[in-house]
């Protein structure tokens, strides 16, 4: 019998329009969708500042993980999509402040853009609880 699936929303207006969940939990696995530096109101935090945006995106991810019954310590993989790869060091610093002792597998790639041009970083994570 398959493990039950739990969709975890963040309440943004885009989730039902686009057809996605902030996170999905199946058994002890949690997958968090691409997450940006937005407030619940949709306002972008830290325009022009990749460090601030990375920290806010990671905080939003932590909230999604908590709602799914997981923690940052359960994260086994991160994927960072960045507007300008030359910001890798400051984005990596913010990532390292959160994951220095956890050390998930991680990938950082440059992308041509996001749905809002003020967004500089989008992060996905996968977690295994337990």
Coordinates of C-alpha atoms in Angstrom, one line a residue:
X1 CA 0.0 0.0 0.0
X2 CA 1.4 3.4 -1.0
X3 CA 2.1 6.0 1.7
X4 CA -0.5 8.7 1.9
X5 CA 0.2 12.0 0.1
X6 CA -0.1 15.3 1.9
X7 CA -0.1 18.6 -0.1
X8 CA 1.1 21.6 1.9
X9 CA 0.1 25.0 0.7
X10 CA 1.5 28.4 1.7
X11 CA -1.7 30.2 0.8
X12 CA -0.4 32.2 -2.1
X13 CA -2.8 33.0 -4.9
X14 CA -0.7 31.3 -7.5
X15 CA -0.8 27.7 -6.1
X16 CA -4.3 26.9 -7.3
X17 CA -3.9 28.9 -10.6
X18 CA -0.6 27.2 -11.6
X19 CA -1.5 23.9 -9.9
X20 CA 1.3 23.3 -7.4
X21 CA 1.9 22.9 -3.7
X22 CA 4.6 24.6 -1.6
X23 CA 5.5 21.2 -0.4
X24 CA 4.4 17.6 -0.8
X25 CA 5.0 14.9 1.8
X26 CA 4.8 11.2 1.0
X27 CA 5.7 8.9 3.9
X28 CA 8.9 10.3 5.3
X29 CA 9.9 12.2 2.1
X30 CA 9.2 15.9 1.7
X31 CA 9.7 17.9 -1.5
X32 CA 9.6 21.7 -1.3
X33 CA 8.9 23.5 -4.5
X34 CA 11.0 26.4 -5.8
X35 CA 10.8 29.1 -3.1
X36 CA 11.7 32.7 -3.3
X37 CA 12.1 35.7 -1.0
X38 CA 8.5 36.6 -0.7
X39 CA 6.3 37.6 2.2
X40 CA 2.8 36.0 2.7
X41 CA 1.4 39.2 1.0
X42 CA 3.5 38.4 -2.1
X43 CA 5.9 41.3 -1.6
X44 CA 9.5 40.6 -2.5
X45 CA 12.0 40.9 0.3
X46 CA 15.5 42.3 -0.4
X47 CA 15.2 43.6 -3.9
X48 CA 18.7 43.8 -5.3
X49 CA 20.3 41.8 -2.4
X50 CA 20.9 38.2 -3.2
X51 CA 22.1 37.5 0.4
X52 CA 18.9 38.8 1.9
X53 CA 16.8 37.0 -0.7
X54 CA 18.6 33.7 0.0
X55 CA 18.0 34.0 3.7
X56 CA 14.3 34.8 3.3
X57 CA 13.8 32.0 0.8
X58 CA 15.4 29.5 3.3
X59 CA 13.2 30.9 6.1
X60 CA 10.2 30.3 3.9
X61 CA 11.4 26.7 3.2
X62 CA 11.9 26.1 6.9
X63 CA 8.2 27.1 7.5
X64 CA 7.1 24.7 4.7
X65 CA 9.2 21.9 6.2
X66 CA 7.7 22.5 9.6
X67 CA 4.2 22.3 8.2
X68 CA 5.2 19.0 6.7
X69 CA 6.6 17.7 10.0
X70 CA 10.3 18.1 9.0
X71 CA 13.2 20.3 9.9
X72 CA 16.1 21.8 8.2
X73 CA 18.2 18.9 9.6
X74 CA 16.1 16.5 7.5
X75 CA 17.2 18.3 4.2
X76 CA 19.3 16.0 2.0
X77 CA 19.3 18.1 -1.2
X78 CA 19.1 21.7 -2.2
X79 CA 18.9 23.3 -5.6
X80 CA 19.6 27.0 -6.0
X81 CA 18.6 28.8 -9.1
X82 CA 20.2 32.2 -9.3
X83 CA 19.9 35.2 -11.7
X84 CA 23.6 36.0 -11.7
X85 CA 26.1 33.2 -11.0
X86 CA 28.7 35.9 -10.1
X87 CA 26.7 36.2 -6.8
X88 CA 27.6 32.6 -6.0
X89 CA 29.8 33.5 -3.0
X90 CA 27.2 35.7 -1.2
X91 CA 24.4 33.3 -2.0
X92 CA 26.7 30.4 -0.9
X93 CA 27.5 32.2 2.4
X94 CA 23.8 32.6 3.2
X95 CA 23.2 28.9 2.3
X96 CA 26.2 27.9 4.4
X97 CA 24.9 29.8 7.5
X98 CA 21.9 27.6 7.4
X99 CA 23.3 24.3 6.2
X100 CA 27.0 24.4 7.3
X101 CA 26.6 21.5 9.8
X102 CA 23.8 19.6 7.8
X103 CA 25.7 19.5 4.5
X104 CA 23.0 18.4 2.0
X105 CA 23.9 17.6 -1.6
X106 CA 23.6 20.9 -3.4
X107 CA 23.5 22.4 -6.9
X108 CA 23.6 26.1 -7.9
X109 CA 22.8 27.1 -11.5
X110 CA 22.3 30.4 -13.2
X111 CA 18.9 30.9 -14.9
X112 CA 17.8 33.6 -17.4
X113 CA 15.1 35.0 -15.2
X114 CA 12.1 34.5 -12.8
X115 CA 8.5 35.4 -12.9
X116 CA 9.3 38.7 -11.3
X117 CA 12.5 40.5 -12.4
X118 CA 13.2 41.6 -8.8
X119 CA 13.7 37.9 -7.8
X120 CA 17.4 36.9 -7.7
X121 CA 17.2 33.4 -6.1
X122 CA 14.8 30.5 -6.0
X123 CA 15.6 27.4 -3.9
X124 CA 14.1 23.8 -3.9
X125 CA 14.8 21.2 -1.2
X126 CA 14.2 17.6 -0.7
X127 CA 14.1 16.1 2.9
X128 CA 13.9 12.7 4.5
X129 CA 12.4 12.6 7.9
X130 CA 14.0 10.4 10.5

